[in-house]
XYZ file of N, CA and C in Angstrom:
456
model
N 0.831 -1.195 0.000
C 0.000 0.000 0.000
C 0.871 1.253 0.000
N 1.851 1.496 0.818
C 2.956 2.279 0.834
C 3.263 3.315 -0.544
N 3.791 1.878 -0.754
C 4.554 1.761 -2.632
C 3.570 2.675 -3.253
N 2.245 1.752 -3.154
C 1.602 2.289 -4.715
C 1.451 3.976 -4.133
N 0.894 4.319 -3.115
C 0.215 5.766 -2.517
C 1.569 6.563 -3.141
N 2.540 5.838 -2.464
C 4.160 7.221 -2.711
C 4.389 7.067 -3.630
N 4.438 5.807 -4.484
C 4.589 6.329 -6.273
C 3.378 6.681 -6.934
N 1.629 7.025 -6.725
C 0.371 7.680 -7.275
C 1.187 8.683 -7.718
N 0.453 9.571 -8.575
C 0.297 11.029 -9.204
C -0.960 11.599 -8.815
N -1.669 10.976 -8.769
C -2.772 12.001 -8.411
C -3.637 10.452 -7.928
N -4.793 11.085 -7.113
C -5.833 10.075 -6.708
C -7.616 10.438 -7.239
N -8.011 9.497 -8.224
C -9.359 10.284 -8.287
C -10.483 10.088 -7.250
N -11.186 10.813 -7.155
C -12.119 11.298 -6.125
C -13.529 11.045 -6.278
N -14.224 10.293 -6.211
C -15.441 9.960 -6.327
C -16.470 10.386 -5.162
N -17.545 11.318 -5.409
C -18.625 12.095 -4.854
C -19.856 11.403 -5.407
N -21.096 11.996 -5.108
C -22.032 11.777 -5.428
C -22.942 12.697 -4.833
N -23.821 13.052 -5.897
C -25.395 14.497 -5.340
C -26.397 13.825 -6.211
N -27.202 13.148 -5.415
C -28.875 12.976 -6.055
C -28.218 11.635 -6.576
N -27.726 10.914 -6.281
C -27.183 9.604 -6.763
C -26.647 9.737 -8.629
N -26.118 11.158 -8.824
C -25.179 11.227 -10.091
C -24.214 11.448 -9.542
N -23.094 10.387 -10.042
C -21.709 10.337 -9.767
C -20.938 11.478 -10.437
N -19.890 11.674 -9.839
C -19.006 12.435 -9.773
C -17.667 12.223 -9.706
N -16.788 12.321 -10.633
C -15.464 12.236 -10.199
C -14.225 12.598 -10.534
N -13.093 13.548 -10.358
C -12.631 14.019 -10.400
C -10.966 14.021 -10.077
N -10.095 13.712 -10.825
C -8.365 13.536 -10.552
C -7.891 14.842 -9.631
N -7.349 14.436 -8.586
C -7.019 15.401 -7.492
C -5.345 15.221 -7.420
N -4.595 15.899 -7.058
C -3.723 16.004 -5.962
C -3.891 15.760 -4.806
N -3.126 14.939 -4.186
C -3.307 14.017 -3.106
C -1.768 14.331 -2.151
N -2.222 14.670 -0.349
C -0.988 14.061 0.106
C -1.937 12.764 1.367
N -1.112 11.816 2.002
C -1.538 11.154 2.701
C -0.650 10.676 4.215
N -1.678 10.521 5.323
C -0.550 10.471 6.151
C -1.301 9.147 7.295
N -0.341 7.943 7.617
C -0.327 7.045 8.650
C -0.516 7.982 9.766
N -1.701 7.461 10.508
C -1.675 8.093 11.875
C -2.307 6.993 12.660
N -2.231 7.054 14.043
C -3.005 6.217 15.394
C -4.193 5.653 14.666
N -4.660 6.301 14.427
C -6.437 5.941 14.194
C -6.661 5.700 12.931
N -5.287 5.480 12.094
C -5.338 5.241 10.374
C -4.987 5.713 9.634
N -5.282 5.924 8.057
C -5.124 6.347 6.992
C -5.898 8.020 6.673
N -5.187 8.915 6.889
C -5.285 10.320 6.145
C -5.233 11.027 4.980
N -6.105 11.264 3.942
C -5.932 11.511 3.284
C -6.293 13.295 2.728
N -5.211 14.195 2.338
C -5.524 15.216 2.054
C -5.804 16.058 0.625
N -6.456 16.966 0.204
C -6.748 17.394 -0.963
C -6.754 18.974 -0.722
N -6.533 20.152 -2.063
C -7.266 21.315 -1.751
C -7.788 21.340 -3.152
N -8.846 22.855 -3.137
C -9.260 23.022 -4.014
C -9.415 24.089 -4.086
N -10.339 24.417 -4.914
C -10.809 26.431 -4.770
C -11.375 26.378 -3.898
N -12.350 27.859 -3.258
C -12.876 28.146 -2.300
C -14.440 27.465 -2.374
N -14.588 27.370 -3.715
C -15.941 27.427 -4.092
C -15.945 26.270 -5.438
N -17.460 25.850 -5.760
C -17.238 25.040 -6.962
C -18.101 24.023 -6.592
N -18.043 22.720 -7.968
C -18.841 22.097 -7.944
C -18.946 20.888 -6.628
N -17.342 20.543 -6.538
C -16.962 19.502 -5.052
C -17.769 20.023 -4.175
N -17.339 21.415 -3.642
C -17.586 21.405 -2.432
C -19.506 22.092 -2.077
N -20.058 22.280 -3.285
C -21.706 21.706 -3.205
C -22.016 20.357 -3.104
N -20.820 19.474 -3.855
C -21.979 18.385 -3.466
C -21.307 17.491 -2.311
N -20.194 17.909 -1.647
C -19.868 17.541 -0.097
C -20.638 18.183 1.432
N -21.276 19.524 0.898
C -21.972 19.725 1.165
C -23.431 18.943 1.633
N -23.813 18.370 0.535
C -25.072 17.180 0.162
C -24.869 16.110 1.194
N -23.235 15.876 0.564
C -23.278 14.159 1.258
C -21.338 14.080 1.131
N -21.035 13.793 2.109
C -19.437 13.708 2.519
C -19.225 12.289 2.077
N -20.066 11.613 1.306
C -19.263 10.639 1.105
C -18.443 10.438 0.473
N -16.980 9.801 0.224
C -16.434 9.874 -1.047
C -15.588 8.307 -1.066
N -15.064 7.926 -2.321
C -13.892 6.974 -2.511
C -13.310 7.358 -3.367
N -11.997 7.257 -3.162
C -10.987 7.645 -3.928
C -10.385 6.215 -4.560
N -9.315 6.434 -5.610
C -8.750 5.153 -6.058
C -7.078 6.175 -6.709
N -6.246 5.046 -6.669
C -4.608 5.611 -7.191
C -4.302 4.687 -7.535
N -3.707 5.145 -9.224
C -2.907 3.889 -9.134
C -1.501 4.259 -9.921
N -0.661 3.357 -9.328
C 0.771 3.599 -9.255
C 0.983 3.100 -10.449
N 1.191 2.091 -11.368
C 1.171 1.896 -12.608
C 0.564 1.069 -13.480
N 0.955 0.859 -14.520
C -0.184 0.567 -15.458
C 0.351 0.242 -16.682
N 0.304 -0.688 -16.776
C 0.933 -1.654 -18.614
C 0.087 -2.827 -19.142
N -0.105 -2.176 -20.402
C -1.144 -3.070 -21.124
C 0.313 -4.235 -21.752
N -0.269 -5.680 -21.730
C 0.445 -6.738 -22.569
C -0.475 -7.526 -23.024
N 0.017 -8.579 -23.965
C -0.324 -9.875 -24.866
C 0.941 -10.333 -25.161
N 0.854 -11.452 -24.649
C 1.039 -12.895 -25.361
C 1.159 -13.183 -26.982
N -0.211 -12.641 -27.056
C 0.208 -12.962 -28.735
C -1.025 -11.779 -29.133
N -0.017 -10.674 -29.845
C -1.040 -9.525 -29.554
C -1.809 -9.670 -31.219
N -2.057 -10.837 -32.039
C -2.890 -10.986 -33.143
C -4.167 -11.419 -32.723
N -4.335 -11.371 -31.002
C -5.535 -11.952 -30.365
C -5.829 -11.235 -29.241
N -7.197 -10.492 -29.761
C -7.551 -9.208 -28.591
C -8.618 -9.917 -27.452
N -8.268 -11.021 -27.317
C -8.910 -11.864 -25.636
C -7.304 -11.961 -24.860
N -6.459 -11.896 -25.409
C -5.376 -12.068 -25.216
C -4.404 -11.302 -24.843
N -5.256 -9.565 -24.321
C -4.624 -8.649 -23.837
C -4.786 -8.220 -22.561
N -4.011 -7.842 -21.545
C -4.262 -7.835 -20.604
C -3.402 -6.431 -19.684
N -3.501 -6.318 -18.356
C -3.135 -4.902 -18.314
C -2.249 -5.633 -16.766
N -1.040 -5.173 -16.285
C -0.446 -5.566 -15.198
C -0.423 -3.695 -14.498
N -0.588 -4.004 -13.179
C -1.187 -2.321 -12.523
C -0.993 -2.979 -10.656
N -1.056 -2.071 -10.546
C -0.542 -1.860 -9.009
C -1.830 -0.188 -8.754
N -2.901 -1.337 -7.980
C -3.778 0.162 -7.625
C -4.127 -0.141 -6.085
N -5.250 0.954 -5.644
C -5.436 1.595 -4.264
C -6.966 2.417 -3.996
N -7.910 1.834 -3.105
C -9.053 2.086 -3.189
C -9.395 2.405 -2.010
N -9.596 3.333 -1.462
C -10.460 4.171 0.056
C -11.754 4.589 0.382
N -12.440 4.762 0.770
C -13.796 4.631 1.130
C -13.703 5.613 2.758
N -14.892 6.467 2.580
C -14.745 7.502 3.874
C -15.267 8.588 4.022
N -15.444 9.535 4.694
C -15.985 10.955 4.718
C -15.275 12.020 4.514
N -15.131 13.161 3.717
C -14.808 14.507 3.619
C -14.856 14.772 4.712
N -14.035 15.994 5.351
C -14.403 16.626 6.026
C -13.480 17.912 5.699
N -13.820 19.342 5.815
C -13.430 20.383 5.872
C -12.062 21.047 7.158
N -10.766 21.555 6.103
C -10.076 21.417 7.745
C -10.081 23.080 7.726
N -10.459 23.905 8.632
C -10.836 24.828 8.815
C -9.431 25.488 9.977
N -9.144 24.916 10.889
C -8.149 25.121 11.881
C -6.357 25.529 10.911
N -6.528 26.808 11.226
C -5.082 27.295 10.559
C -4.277 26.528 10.687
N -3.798 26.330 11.738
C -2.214 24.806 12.441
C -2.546 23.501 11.519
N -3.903 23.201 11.634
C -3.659 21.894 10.488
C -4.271 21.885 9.119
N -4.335 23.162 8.375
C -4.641 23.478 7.152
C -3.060 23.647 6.735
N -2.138 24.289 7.484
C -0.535 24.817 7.075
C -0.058 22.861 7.306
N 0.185 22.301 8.445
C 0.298 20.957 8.559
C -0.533 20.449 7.254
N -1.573 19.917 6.367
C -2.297 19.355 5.517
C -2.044 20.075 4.198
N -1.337 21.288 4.183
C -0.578 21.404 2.807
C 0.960 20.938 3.235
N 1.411 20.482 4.127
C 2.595 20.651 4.133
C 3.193 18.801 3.781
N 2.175 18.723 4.341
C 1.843 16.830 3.313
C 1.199 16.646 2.295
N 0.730 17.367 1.793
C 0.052 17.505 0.224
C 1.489 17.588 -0.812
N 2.353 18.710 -0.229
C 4.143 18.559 -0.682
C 4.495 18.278 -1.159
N 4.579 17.441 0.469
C 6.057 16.244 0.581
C 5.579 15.187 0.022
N 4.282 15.021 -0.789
C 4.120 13.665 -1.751
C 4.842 14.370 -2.888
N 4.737 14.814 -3.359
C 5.193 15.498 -4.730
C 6.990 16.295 -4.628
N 6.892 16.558 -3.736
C 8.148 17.625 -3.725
C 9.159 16.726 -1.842
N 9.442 15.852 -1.616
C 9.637 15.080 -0.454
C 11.167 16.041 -0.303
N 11.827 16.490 -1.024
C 13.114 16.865 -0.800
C 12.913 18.462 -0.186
N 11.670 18.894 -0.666
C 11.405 20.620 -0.038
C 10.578 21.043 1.104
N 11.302 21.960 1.522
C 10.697 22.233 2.868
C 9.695 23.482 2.571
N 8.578 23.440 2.620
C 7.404 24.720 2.254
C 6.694 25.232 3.724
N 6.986 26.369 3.682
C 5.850 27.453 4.620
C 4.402 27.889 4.075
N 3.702 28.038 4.919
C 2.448 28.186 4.427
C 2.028 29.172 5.662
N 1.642 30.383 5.146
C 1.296 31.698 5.605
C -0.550 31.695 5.864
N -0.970 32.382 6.313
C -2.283 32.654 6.520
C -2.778 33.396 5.004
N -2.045 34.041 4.687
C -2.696 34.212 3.311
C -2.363 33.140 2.493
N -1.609 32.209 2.099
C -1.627 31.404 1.367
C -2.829 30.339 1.881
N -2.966 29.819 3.177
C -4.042 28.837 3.414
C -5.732 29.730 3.374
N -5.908 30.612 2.760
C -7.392 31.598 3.043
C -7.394 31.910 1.098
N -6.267 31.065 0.611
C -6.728 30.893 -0.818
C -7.064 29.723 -1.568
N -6.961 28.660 -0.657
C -7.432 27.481 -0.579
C -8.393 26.976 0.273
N -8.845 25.836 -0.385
C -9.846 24.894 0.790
C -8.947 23.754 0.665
N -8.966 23.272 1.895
C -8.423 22.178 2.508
C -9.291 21.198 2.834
N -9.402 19.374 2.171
C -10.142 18.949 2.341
C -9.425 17.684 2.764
N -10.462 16.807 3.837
C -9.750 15.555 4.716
C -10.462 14.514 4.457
N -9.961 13.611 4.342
C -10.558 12.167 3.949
C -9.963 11.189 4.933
N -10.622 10.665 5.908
C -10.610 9.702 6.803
C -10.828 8.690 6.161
N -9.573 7.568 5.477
C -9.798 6.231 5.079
C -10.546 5.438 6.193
N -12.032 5.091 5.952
C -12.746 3.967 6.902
C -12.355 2.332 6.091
N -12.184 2.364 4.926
C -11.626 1.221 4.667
C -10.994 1.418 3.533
N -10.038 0.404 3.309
C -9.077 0.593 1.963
C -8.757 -0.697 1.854
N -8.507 -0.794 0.042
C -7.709 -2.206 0.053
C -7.032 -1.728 -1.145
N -5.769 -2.618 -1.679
C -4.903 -2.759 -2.953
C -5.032 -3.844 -3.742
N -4.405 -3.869 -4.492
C -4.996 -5.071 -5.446
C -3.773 -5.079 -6.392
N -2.587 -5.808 -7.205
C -1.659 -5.757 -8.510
C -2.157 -7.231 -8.601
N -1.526 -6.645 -10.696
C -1.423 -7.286 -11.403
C -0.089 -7.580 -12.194
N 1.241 -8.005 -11.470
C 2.138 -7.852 -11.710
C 2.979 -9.238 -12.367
N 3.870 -8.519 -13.405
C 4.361 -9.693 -14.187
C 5.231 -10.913 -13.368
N 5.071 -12.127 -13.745
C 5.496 -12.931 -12.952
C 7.169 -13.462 -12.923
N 8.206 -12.988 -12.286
C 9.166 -13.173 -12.132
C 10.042 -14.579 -12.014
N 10.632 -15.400 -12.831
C 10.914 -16.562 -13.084
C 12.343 -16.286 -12.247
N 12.479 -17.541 -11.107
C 13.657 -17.978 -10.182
C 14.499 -18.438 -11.103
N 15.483 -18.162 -11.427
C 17.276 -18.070 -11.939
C 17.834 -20.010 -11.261
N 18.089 -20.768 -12.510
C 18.854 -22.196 -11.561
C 17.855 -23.044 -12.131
């Protein structure tokens, strides 16, 4: 799970208002804590997300770390297949409103992307964003990875 989250690019975001789905490729940071899996996002102030989190906080997200289509014998399209390393969460939005962990929740949004830089985050920089939290209630992974033949 590690692997795939720290090598993702982005995680998409699945919402829902009036039971029409919704979903959307985010920037993602994520963080192990006591009580689990953290997951962070921002966005604009305003917009279509945060009406319909509004509605209903539910969301699942999914990442996946990579992705290669193969065949065997590619003159036969039953015969193609995709090897991937992905990541699926399930949980509630919630809004982080508290300055100390809006500056903390960009500051791991980052260090997924940028792990070597150290970033400050000012009160005007966090009052131009929304900061949004995703409490993983459950997650699982899943690969499809090529099979490695023992040497001898």
């Amino acid at each position: 799970v590690e692997a795939i989250l720290k090598e993702g690019q982005y995680a998409t975001l699945s919402l829902s208002k009036a039971g029409q789905p919704y979903a959307i490729p985010m920037n993602y940071g994520y963080r192990w804590e006591e009580e689990g899996l953290t997951f962070y996002f921002h966005c604009a102030l305003e917009g279509e997300k945060l009406a319909i989190l509004k509605e209903n906080p539910r969301a699942c997200l999914s990442v996946v770390a990579s992705e290669q289509v193969y065949s065997p014998d590619p003159t036969q399209a039953c015969s193609y297949s995709s090897y991937f390393r992905s990541f699926v969460a399930e949980g509630n939005i919630s809004l982080v409103n508290d300055l100390a962990e809006k500056v903390d929740a960009l500051g791991v949004l980052m260090g997924h992307y940028a792990p070597e830089g150290s970033f400050s985050f000012g009160e005007r920089e966090c009052n131009m964003v929304t900061v949004l939290r995703l409490k993983a209630r459950i997650w699982s992974a899943k690969a499809h990875t090529p099979k490695v033949q023992a040497e001898g």
